[in-house]
């Protein structure tokens, strides 16, 4: 008899993004570029790597404090104060987790009960739906409408009710590149306060903002005490494989988050936390350079895609471009992405994977551009081939 698997696990499929990467790798040595999964193909900062190596050589090899090495929690507090003017208490308000991914899971498990509803904007980062389900909650989706990915306030208002426990906000946003405005965040904040709802914000792209500013909902009046802010090392320091993220939350929520986190994973890799602690002390120029670098990549890719016949929704932040393939004569994103890998060697993500109702993403595909200039040049060459069929 096969092992009986859980109902929960049957409620969602495997990650489409990783499936695209697998299809890409299956092509072997044929020329191609993977613009599906959002990881940089260039090195992480040397000083950060050296600090982690030093930690290993100094025998930082055992469990760190469960909720994060002291050095890293203090570095997170200092950096938060530097950029946003509010210093969370490293002893009572900060938890280090295994990436923003675990952070989101721990946050949801700490605040929601079975039967609760969690509001998720779509198109969404593909983890949020399964995260809500795994935590026992029911996801409730509110659509961000192109071309500017704004929400309809009436639709958002209608999603709140007595069962709503949390709302997930991802700004800057994957996959759309949307940066939520102060006005939008204020509308969300008002609803959170009216319905006593926790805002869980994923701000992993906080330093990739081209048309900003980046606003933390935690900094709006009345929101510090009802917001869990998540960020991490993966994107800002080009180290997605290090698996280090963190949560900033008021003390009572942090207590619950730390308990869940302890039993989920015990803790993030101890020596890598020391590398992360150093990275967070990088001067302001590091972040300015990073933003400028990504702005150039965005402009380059957006131009290539436009020239090639894609409709481009200009991203204001993060490192993805959502496009529409209708103008290229396609009306099936899945068929298009498979065709693009097979015939042109470019892996991208079908838009339907970002929606609860796949029909909403049928003519969309997402490109990521967190790649070396030469990788993007190769992608441009391959994509220009589309013009020739
Ligand atoms: N949140 C968003 C919005 C993402 O796009 C990603 C990665 O693509 C993550 C979280 C994953 O973060 P981490 O590597 O810290 O788990």
JSON list of N, CA, C and O in Angstrom, two decimals, residues 22-44:
[
{"chain": "A", "resi": 22, "resn": "UNK", "atom": "N", "xyz": [13.92, 22.95, -14.04]},
{"chain": "A", "resi": 22, "resn": "UNK", "atom": "CA", "xyz": [14.23, 21.55, -14.37]},
{"chain": "A", "resi": 22, "resn": "UNK", "atom": "C", "xyz": [14.15, 21.32, -15.89]},
{"chain": "A", "resi": 22, "resn": "UNK", "atom": "O", "xyz": [15.00, 20.67, -16.49]},
{"chain": "A", "resi": 23, "resn": "UNK", "atom": "N", "xyz": [13.10, 21.85, -16.51]},
{"chain": "A", "resi": 23, "resn": "UNK", "atom": "CA", "xyz": [12.96, 21.71, -17.97]},
{"chain": "A", "resi": 23, "resn": "UNK", "atom": "C", "xyz": [14.16, 22.31, -18.68]},
{"chain": "A", "resi": 23, "resn": "UNK", "atom": "O", "xyz": [14.68, 21.76, -19.64]},
{"chain": "A", "resi": 24, "resn": "UNK", "atom": "N", "xyz": [14.61, 23.44, -18.12]},
{"chain": "A", "resi": 24, "resn": "UNK", "atom": "CA", "xyz": [15.76, 24.13, -18.71]},
{"chain": "A", "resi": 24, "resn": "UNK", "atom": "C", "xyz": [17.01, 23.25, -18.61]},
{"chain": "A", "resi": 24, "resn": "UNK", "atom": "O", "xyz": [17.74, 23.06, -19.59]},
{"chain": "A", "resi": 25, "resn": "UNK", "atom": "N", "xyz": [17.24, 22.69, -17.41]},
{"chain": "A", "resi": 25, "resn": "UNK", "atom": "CA", "xyz": [18.45, 21.89, -17.20]},
{"chain": "A", "resi": 25, "resn": "UNK", "atom": "C", "xyz": [18.43, 20.62, -18.06]},
{"chain": "A", "resi": 25, "resn": "UNK", "atom": "O", "xyz": [19.47, 20.13, -18.49]},
{"chain": "A", "resi": 26, "resn": "UNK", "atom": "N", "xyz": [17.21, 20.12, -18.33]},
{"chain": "A", "resi": 26, "resn": "UNK", "atom": "CA", "xyz": [17.08, 18.89, -19.12]},
{"chain": "A", "resi": 26, "resn": "UNK", "atom": "C", "xyz": [17.60, 19.09, -20.55]},
{"chain": "A", "resi": 26, "resn": "UNK", "atom": "O", "xyz": [17.82, 18.13, -21.28]},
{"chain": "A", "resi": 27, "resn": "UNK", "atom": "N", "xyz": [17.81, 20.34, -20.96]},
{"chain": "A", "resi": 27, "resn": "UNK", "atom": "CA", "xyz": [18.29, 20.60, -22.32]},
{"chain": "A", "resi": 27, "resn": "UNK", "atom": "C", "xyz": [19.79, 20.32, -22.46]},
{"chain": "A", "resi": 27, "resn": "UNK", "atom": "O", "xyz": [20.35, 20.39, -23.55]},
{"chain": "A", "resi": 28, "resn": "UNK", "atom": "N", "xyz": [20.43, 20.08, -21.33]},
{"chain": "A", "resi": 28, "resn": "UNK", "atom": "CA", "xyz": [21.86, 19.75, -21.39]},
{"chain": "A", "resi": 28, "resn": "UNK", "atom": "C", "xyz": [22.69, 20.94, -21.80]},
{"chain": "A", "resi": 28, "resn": "UNK", "atom": "O", "xyz": [22.51, 22.04, -21.30]},
{"chain": "A", "resi": 29, "resn": "UNK", "atom": "N", "xyz": [23.60, 20.71, -22.78]},
{"chain": "A", "resi": 29, "resn": "UNK", "atom": "CA", "xyz": [24.58, 21.73, -23.15]},
{"chain": "A", "resi": 29, "resn": "UNK", "atom": "C", "xyz": [24.09, 22.73, -24.20]},
{"chain": "A", "resi": 29, "resn": "UNK", "atom": "O", "xyz": [24.82, 23.63, -24.59]},
{"chain": "A", "resi": 30, "resn": "UNK", "atom": "N", "xyz": [22.85, 22.55, -24.67]},
{"chain": "A", "resi": 30, "resn": "UNK", "atom": "CA", "xyz": [22.36, 23.47, -25.73]},
{"chain": "A", "resi": 30, "resn": "UNK", "atom": "C", "xyz": [22.36, 24.89, -25.20]},
{"chain": "A", "resi": 30, "resn": "UNK", "atom": "O", "xyz": [22.10, 25.12, -24.01]},
{"chain": "A", "resi": 31, "resn": "UNK", "atom": "N", "xyz": [22.64, 25.90, -26.06]},
{"chain": "A", "resi": 31, "resn": "UNK", "atom": "CA", "xyz": [22.70, 27.28, -25.57]},
{"chain": "A", "resi": 31, "resn": "UNK", "atom": "C", "xyz": [21.35, 27.72, -25.01]},
{"chain": "A", "resi": 31, "resn": "UNK", "atom": "O", "xyz": [20.30, 27.34, -25.53]},
{"chain": "A", "resi": 32, "resn": "UNK", "atom": "N", "xyz": [21.43, 28.47, -23.94]},
{"chain": "A", "resi": 32, "resn": "UNK", "atom": "CA", "xyz": [20.18, 28.93, -23.35]},
{"chain": "A", "resi": 32, "resn": "UNK", "atom": "C", "xyz": [20.42, 29.77, -22.11]},
{"chain": "A", "resi": 32, "resn": "UNK", "atom": "O", "xyz": [21.55, 29.89, -21.63]},
{"chain": "A", "resi": 33, "resn": "UNK", "atom": "N", "xyz": [19.36, 30.37, -21.61]},
{"chain": "A", "resi": 33, "resn": "UNK", "atom": "CA", "xyz": [19.44, 31.23, -20.43]},
{"chain": "A", "resi": 33, "resn": "UNK", "atom": "C", "xyz": [18.22, 30.96, -19.55]},
{"chain": "A", "resi": 33, "resn": "UNK", "atom": "O", "xyz": [17.10, 30.89, -20.06]},
{"chain": "A", "resi": 34, "resn": "UNK", "atom": "N", "xyz": [18.47, 30.84, -18.27]},
{"chain": "A", "resi": 34, "resn": "UNK", "atom": "CA", "xyz": [17.35, 30.60, -17.34]},
{"chain": "A", "resi": 34, "resn": "UNK", "atom": "C", "xyz": [16.93, 31.92, -16.69]},
{"chain": "A", "resi": 34, "resn": "UNK", "atom": "O", "xyz": [17.61, 32.42, -15.80]},
{"chain": "A", "resi": 35, "resn": "UNK", "atom": "N", "xyz": [15.84, 32.47, -17.17]},
{"chain": "A", "resi": 35, "resn": "UNK", "atom": "CA", "xyz": [15.32, 33.70, -16.56]},
{"chain": "A", "resi": 35, "resn": "UNK", "atom": "C", "xyz": [14.04, 33.38, -15.77]},
{"chain": "A", "resi": 35, "resn": "UNK", "atom": "O", "xyz": [13.16, 34.22, -15.63]},
{"chain": "A", "resi": 36, "resn": "UNK", "atom": "N", "xyz": [13.96, 32.14, -15.30]},
{"chain": "A", "resi": 36, "resn": "UNK", "atom": "CA", "xyz": [12.76, 31.74, -14.55]},
{"chain": "A", "resi": 36, "resn": "UNK", "atom": "C", "xyz": [12.94, 32.02, -13.06]},
{"chain": "A", "resi": 36, "resn": "UNK", "atom": "O", "xyz": [12.24, 32.84, -12.47]},
{"chain": "A", "resi": 37, "resn": "UNK", "atom": "N", "xyz": [13.91, 31.33, -12.45]},
{"chain": "A", "resi": 37, "resn": "UNK", "atom": "CA", "xyz": [14.06, 31.42, -11.00]},
{"chain": "A", "resi": 37, "resn": "UNK", "atom": "C", "xyz": [14.88, 32.64, -10.60]},
{"chain": "A", "resi": 37, "resn": "UNK", "atom": "O", "xyz": [15.91, 32.93, -11.23]},
{"chain": "A", "resi": 38, "resn": "UNK", "atom": "N", "xyz": [14.44, 33.35, -9.56]},
{"chain": "A", "resi": 38, "resn": "UNK", "atom": "CA", "xyz": [15.05, 34.63, -9.19]},
{"chain": "A", "resi": 38, "resn": "UNK", "atom": "C", "xyz": [16.30, 34.51, -8.34]},
{"chain": "A", "resi": 38, "resn": "UNK", "atom": "O", "xyz": [16.28, 34.83, -7.16]},
{"chain": "A", "resi": 39, "resn": "UNK", "atom": "N", "xyz": [17.38, 34.03, -8.96]},
{"chain": "A", "resi": 39, "resn": "UNK", "atom": "CA", "xyz": [18.65, 34.04, -8.21]},
{"chain": "A", "resi": 39, "resn": "UNK", "atom": "C", "xyz": [19.75, 34.64, -9.07]},
{"chain": "A", "resi": 39, "resn": "UNK", "atom": "O", "xyz": [19.81, 34.41, -10.27]},
{"chain": "A", "resi": 40, "resn": "UNK", "atom": "N", "xyz": [20.62, 35.46, -8.49]},
{"chain": "A", "resi": 40, "resn": "UNK", "atom": "CA", "xyz": [21.70, 36.08, -9.26]},
{"chain": "A", "resi": 40, "resn": "UNK", "atom": "C", "xyz": [22.71, 35.05, -9.73]},
{"chain": "A", "resi": 40, "resn": "UNK", "atom": "O", "xyz": [22.93, 34.05, -9.05]},
{"chain": "A", "resi": 41, "resn": "UNK", "atom": "N", "xyz": [23.32, 35.31, -10.90]},
{"chain": "A", "resi": 41, "resn": "UNK", "atom": "CA", "xyz": [24.38, 34.42, -11.38]},
{"chain": "A", "resi": 41, "resn": "UNK", "atom": "C", "xyz": [25.75, 35.09, -11.22]},
{"chain": "A", "resi": 41, "resn": "UNK", "atom": "O", "xyz": [26.69, 34.75, -11.89]},
{"chain": "A", "resi": 42, "resn": "UNK", "atom": "N", "xyz": [25.81, 36.10, -10.33]},
{"chain": "A", "resi": 42, "resn": "UNK", "atom": "CA", "xyz": [27.10, 36.75, -10.06]},
{"chain": "A", "resi": 42, "resn": "UNK", "atom": "C", "xyz": [27.43, 36.57, -8.58]},
{"chain": "A", "resi": 42, "resn": "UNK", "atom": "O", "xyz": [26.56, 36.20, -7.77]},
{"chain": "A", "resi": 43, "resn": "UNK", "atom": "N", "xyz": [28.71, 36.82, -8.21]},
{"chain": "A", "resi": 43, "resn": "UNK", "atom": "CA", "xyz": [29.14, 36.47, -6.85]},
{"chain": "A", "resi": 43, "resn": "UNK", "atom": "C", "xyz": [28.52, 37.36, -5.77]},
{"chain": "A", "resi": 43, "resn": "UNK", "atom": "O", "xyz": [28.16, 38.51, -6.02]},
{"chain": "A", "resi": 44, "resn": "UNK", "atom": "N", "xyz": [28.44, 36.79, -4.58]},
{"chain": "A", "resi": 44, "resn": "UNK", "atom": "CA", "xyz": [28.01, 37.55, -3.40]},
{"chain": "A", "resi": 44, "resn": "UNK", "atom": "C", "xyz": [29.20, 38.39, -2.93]},
{"chain": "A", "resi": 44, "resn": "UNK", "atom": "O", "xyz": [30.36, 38.11, -3.29]}
]
